[in-house]
Amino acid sequence: MQHATQTLALQDPALLRESAYINGLWHDSADRFDVMNPSNGSLLARVSNLNSDDAENAIQAAQAAFGSWSAKTGKERAQLMRRWFDLMNRKREFPRT
C-alpha cells in the first residue's frame, strides 16, 4: 500500500531521526516500520524495527535511569518536561492562520 509522505515543519530537518535512542546511543536497523499520522493517514517516517536484544537494552537503561528520575520531586520532573516541551516547540514551525 502506497502512502503519501507528510513533510514535518521543522526548522532543522536533521532533528527527525529514524533510529532508536537507547542509553545515550543511536541504534539503527535495516528492518523498518511505518509511523503514520493518525489524523490523515500520511506516512510521517520509517523507523528502525529493533530486535529483542535492543529492547532488553532499552529496558535495562530505563530501569537504571528510574532511580534518579523517581528521586526528583513532582515539581522538578514537571520543570524538566516543560523545558523539553519548550525546546521542541522552538524547533517546530507552526502553520500561520
Coordinates of N, CA and C in Angstrom, one line a residue:
M1 N 0.8 -1.2 0.0 CA 0.0 0.0 0.0 C 0.9 1.2 0.0
Q2 N 0.7 2.1 -0.9 CA 1.4 3.4 -1.0 C 0.8 4.5 -0.2
H3 N 1.6 5.2 0.6 CA 1.1 6.3 1.4 C 1.9 7.6 1.0
A4 N 1.2 8.7 1.1 CA 1.8 10.0 0.9 C 2.7 10.3 2.1
T5 N 3.8 10.8 1.9 CA 4.7 11.3 3.0 C 4.4 12.7 3.3
Q6 N 4.1 12.9 4.6 CA 3.8 14.3 5.1 C 5.1 14.9 5.5
T7 N 5.4 16.1 5.1 CA 6.6 16.8 5.5 C 6.4 17.5 6.8
L8 N 7.2 17.1 7.8 CA 7.1 17.8 9.1 C 7.7 19.2 9.0
A9 N 7.1 20.1 9.6 CA 7.5 21.5 9.5 C 8.6 21.7 10.6
L10 N 9.8 21.3 10.4 CA 10.9 21.5 11.3 C 11.8 22.6 10.8
Q11 N 12.3 23.4 11.7 CA 13.3 24.4 11.3 C 14.6 23.7 10.9
D12 N 14.9 22.6 11.5 CA 16.1 21.8 11.3 C 15.6 20.4 11.0
P13 N 15.5 20.0 9.7 CA 15.0 18.7 9.4 C 15.9 17.6 9.9
A14 N 17.2 17.9 10.3 CA 18.1 16.9 10.8 C 17.6 16.4 12.2
L15 N 16.7 17.1 12.8 CA 16.2 16.8 14.1 C 15.3 15.5 14.1
L16 N 14.7 15.2 12.9 CA 13.9 14.0 12.8 C 14.9 12.8 12.6
R17 N 15.0 11.9 13.6 CA 15.8 10.8 13.5 C 14.9 9.5 13.4
E18 N 15.3 8.6 12.5 CA 14.6 7.4 12.3 C 15.2 6.2 13.0
S19 N 16.2 6.5 13.9 CA 16.9 5.5 14.7 C 16.3 5.5 16.1
A20 N 16.6 4.5 16.9 CA 16.2 4.5 18.3 C 17.4 5.0 19.2
Y21 N 17.0 5.8 20.2 CA 18.0 6.4 21.1 C 17.9 5.5 22.4
I22 N 18.9 4.8 22.6 CA 19.0 3.9 23.8 C 20.2 4.1 24.6
N23 N 20.1 4.6 25.8 CA 21.2 4.7 26.8 C 22.3 5.6 26.2
G24 N 21.9 6.7 25.5 CA 22.9 7.6 25.0 C 23.4 7.3 23.6
L25 N 23.0 6.3 23.0 CA 23.5 5.9 21.7 C 22.3 5.7 20.7
W26 N 22.6 6.0 19.4 CA 21.6 5.8 18.4 C 21.8 4.4 17.8
H27 N 20.6 3.7 17.7 CA 20.6 2.3 17.2 C 19.8 2.3 15.9
D28 N 20.3 1.6 14.9 CA 19.6 1.6 13.6 C 19.4 0.1 13.2
S29 N 18.5 -0.1 12.3 CA 18.2 -1.4 11.8 C 17.8 -1.3 10.3
A30 N 18.1 -2.3 9.5 CA 17.7 -2.3 8.1 C 16.2 -2.6 8.1
D31 N 15.7 -3.3 9.1 CA 14.3 -3.6 9.2 C 13.5 -2.3 9.7
R32 N 12.5 -1.9 9.0 CA 11.9 -0.6 9.3 C 10.4 -0.9 9.5
F33 N 9.7 0.1 10.1 CA 8.2 0.1 10.1 C 7.7 1.5 10.0
D34 N 6.5 1.7 9.4 CA 6.0 3.0 9.1 C 5.3 3.6 10.4
V35 N 5.5 4.9 10.5 CA 4.8 5.7 11.6 C 3.9 6.6 10.8
M36 N 2.6 6.4 11.1 CA 1.5 7.1 10.3 C 0.9 8.2 11.1
N37 N 0.5 9.3 10.4 CA -0.2 10.4 11.1 C -1.6 9.9 11.2
P38 N -2.1 9.8 12.5 CA -3.5 9.3 12.7 C -4.6 10.2 12.2
S39 N -4.3 11.5 12.0 CA -5.3 12.4 11.6 C -5.6 12.3 10.1
N40 N -4.6 11.9 9.3 CA -4.9 11.9 7.9 C -4.3 10.6 7.2
G41 N -3.6 9.7 7.9 CA -3.1 8.5 7.3 C -1.8 8.7 6.5
S42 N -1.2 9.8 6.5 CA 0.0 10.0 5.8 C 1.2 9.4 6.5
L43 N 2.2 9.1 5.8 CA 3.4 8.5 6.3 C 4.3 9.6 6.9
L44 N 4.6 9.5 8.2 CA 5.5 10.5 8.8 C 7.0 10.1 8.8
A45 N 7.2 8.8 9.0 CA 8.6 8.3 9.0 C 8.6 6.8 8.9
R46 N 9.8 6.3 8.5 CA 10.0 4.9 8.5 C 11.2 4.6 9.5
V47 N 10.8 4.1 10.7 CA 11.8 4.0 11.8 C 12.3 2.6 12.0
S48 N 13.4 2.5 12.7 CA 14.1 1.2 12.9 C 13.2 0.3 13.7
N49 N 13.1 -1.0 13.3 CA 12.4 -2.0 14.0 C 13.4 -2.9 14.6
L50 N 13.7 -2.6 15.9 CA 14.9 -3.2 16.5 C 14.5 -4.6 17.0
N51 N 15.5 -5.4 17.4 CA 15.3 -6.8 17.8 C 15.1 -6.9 19.3
S52 N 15.0 -8.1 19.8 CA 14.7 -8.3 21.2 C 15.9 -7.9 22.1
D53 N 17.1 -8.1 21.6 CA 18.3 -7.7 22.4 C 18.3 -6.1 22.6
D54 N 17.9 -5.4 21.5 CA 17.8 -4.0 21.6 C 16.7 -3.6 22.6
A55 N 15.6 -4.3 22.6 CA 14.5 -4.0 23.5 C 15.0 -4.2 25.0
E56 N 15.7 -5.3 25.2 CA 16.2 -5.6 26.5 C 17.2 -4.5 27.0
N57 N 18.1 -4.1 26.1 CA 19.0 -3.0 26.4 C 18.2 -1.7 26.8
A58 N 17.1 -1.4 26.1 CA 16.3 -0.2 26.4 C 15.7 -0.4 27.7
I59 N 15.2 -1.5 28.0 CA 14.5 -1.8 29.3 C 15.5 -1.6 30.5
Q60 N 16.7 -2.2 30.3 CA 17.7 -2.1 31.3 C 18.2 -0.6 31.5
A61 N 18.3 0.1 30.4 CA 18.7 1.6 30.5 C 17.6 2.4 31.2
A62 N 16.3 2.0 30.9 CA 15.2 2.7 31.6 C 15.2 2.4 33.1
Q63 N 15.4 1.2 33.4 CA 15.4 0.8 34.8 C 16.6 1.5 35.6
A64 N 17.7 1.6 34.9 CA 18.9 2.3 35.6 C 18.6 3.7 35.8
A65 N 17.9 4.4 34.9 CA 17.6 5.8 35.0 C 16.4 6.1 35.9
F66 N 15.6 5.1 36.2 CA 14.4 5.3 37.0 C 14.8 5.8 38.4
G67 N 15.8 5.3 39.0 CA 16.1 5.7 40.4 C 16.4 7.2 40.5
S68 N 17.2 7.8 39.6 CA 17.5 9.2 39.7 C 16.2 10.0 39.3
W69 N 15.4 9.5 38.4 CA 14.2 10.3 38.0 C 13.2 10.2 39.1
S70 N 13.0 9.1 39.7 CA 12.0 9.0 40.8 C 12.4 9.7 42.0
A71 N 13.7 10.0 42.2 CA 14.1 10.7 43.4 C 13.8 12.2 43.3
K72 N 13.5 12.7 42.1 CA 13.2 14.1 41.9 C 11.7 14.3 42.3
T73 N 11.4 15.5 42.8 CA 10.1 15.8 43.2 C 9.2 15.9 41.9
G74 N 7.9 15.9 42.1 CA 7.0 16.1 41.0 C 7.2 17.4 40.3
K75 N 7.5 18.5 41.1 CA 7.8 19.8 40.6 C 9.0 19.8 39.7
E76 N 10.1 19.1 40.2 CA 11.3 19.1 39.4 C 11.1 18.3 38.1
R77 N 10.4 17.2 38.1 CA 10.1 16.5 36.9 C 9.2 17.3 35.9
A78 N 8.3 18.0 36.5 CA 7.4 18.9 35.6 C 8.2 20.0 35.0
Q79 N 9.2 20.6 35.7 CA 10.0 21.6 35.1 C 10.9 21.1 34.0
L80 N 11.5 19.9 34.2 CA 12.3 19.3 33.1 C 11.4 18.9 31.9
M81 N 10.3 18.4 32.1 CA 9.4 18.1 31.0 C 8.9 19.3 30.3
R82 N 8.7 20.4 31.0 CA 8.3 21.6 30.4 C 9.4 22.2 29.6
R83 N 10.6 22.1 30.1 CA 11.8 22.6 29.4 C 12.0 21.9 28.1
W84 N 11.8 20.6 28.1 CA 11.9 19.7 26.9 C 10.8 20.1 25.9
F85 N 9.6 20.3 26.4 CA 8.5 20.7 25.5 C 8.8 22.1 24.9
D86 N 9.3 23.0 25.6 CA 9.6 24.3 25.1 C 10.7 24.2 24.0
L87 N 11.7 23.4 24.3 CA 12.8 23.2 23.3 C 12.3 22.6 22.0
M88 N 11.4 21.6 22.1 CA 10.8 21.0 20.9 C 10.0 22.0 20.1
N89 N 9.2 22.8 20.8 CA 8.4 23.8 20.1 C 9.2 24.9 19.5
R90 N 10.3 25.2 20.0 CA 11.2 26.2 19.5 C 11.7 25.8 18.1
K91 N 11.8 24.5 17.9 CA 12.3 23.9 16.6 C 11.2 23.6 15.6
R92 N 10.0 23.8 16.0 CA 8.9 23.4 15.2 C 8.3 24.7 14.6
E93 N 8.0 24.7 13.3 CA 7.3 25.8 12.7 C 5.8 25.5 12.7
F94 N 5.0 26.4 13.3 CA 3.6 26.2 13.3 C 2.9 26.9 12.1
P95 N 1.9 26.3 11.6 CA 1.2 27.0 10.4 C 0.6 28.3 10.8
R96 N 0.8 29.2 9.9 CA 0.2 30.6 10.2 C -1.3 30.6 9.8
T97 N -2.1 31.2 10.6 CA -3.5 31.2 10.4 C -4.0 32.6 10.0

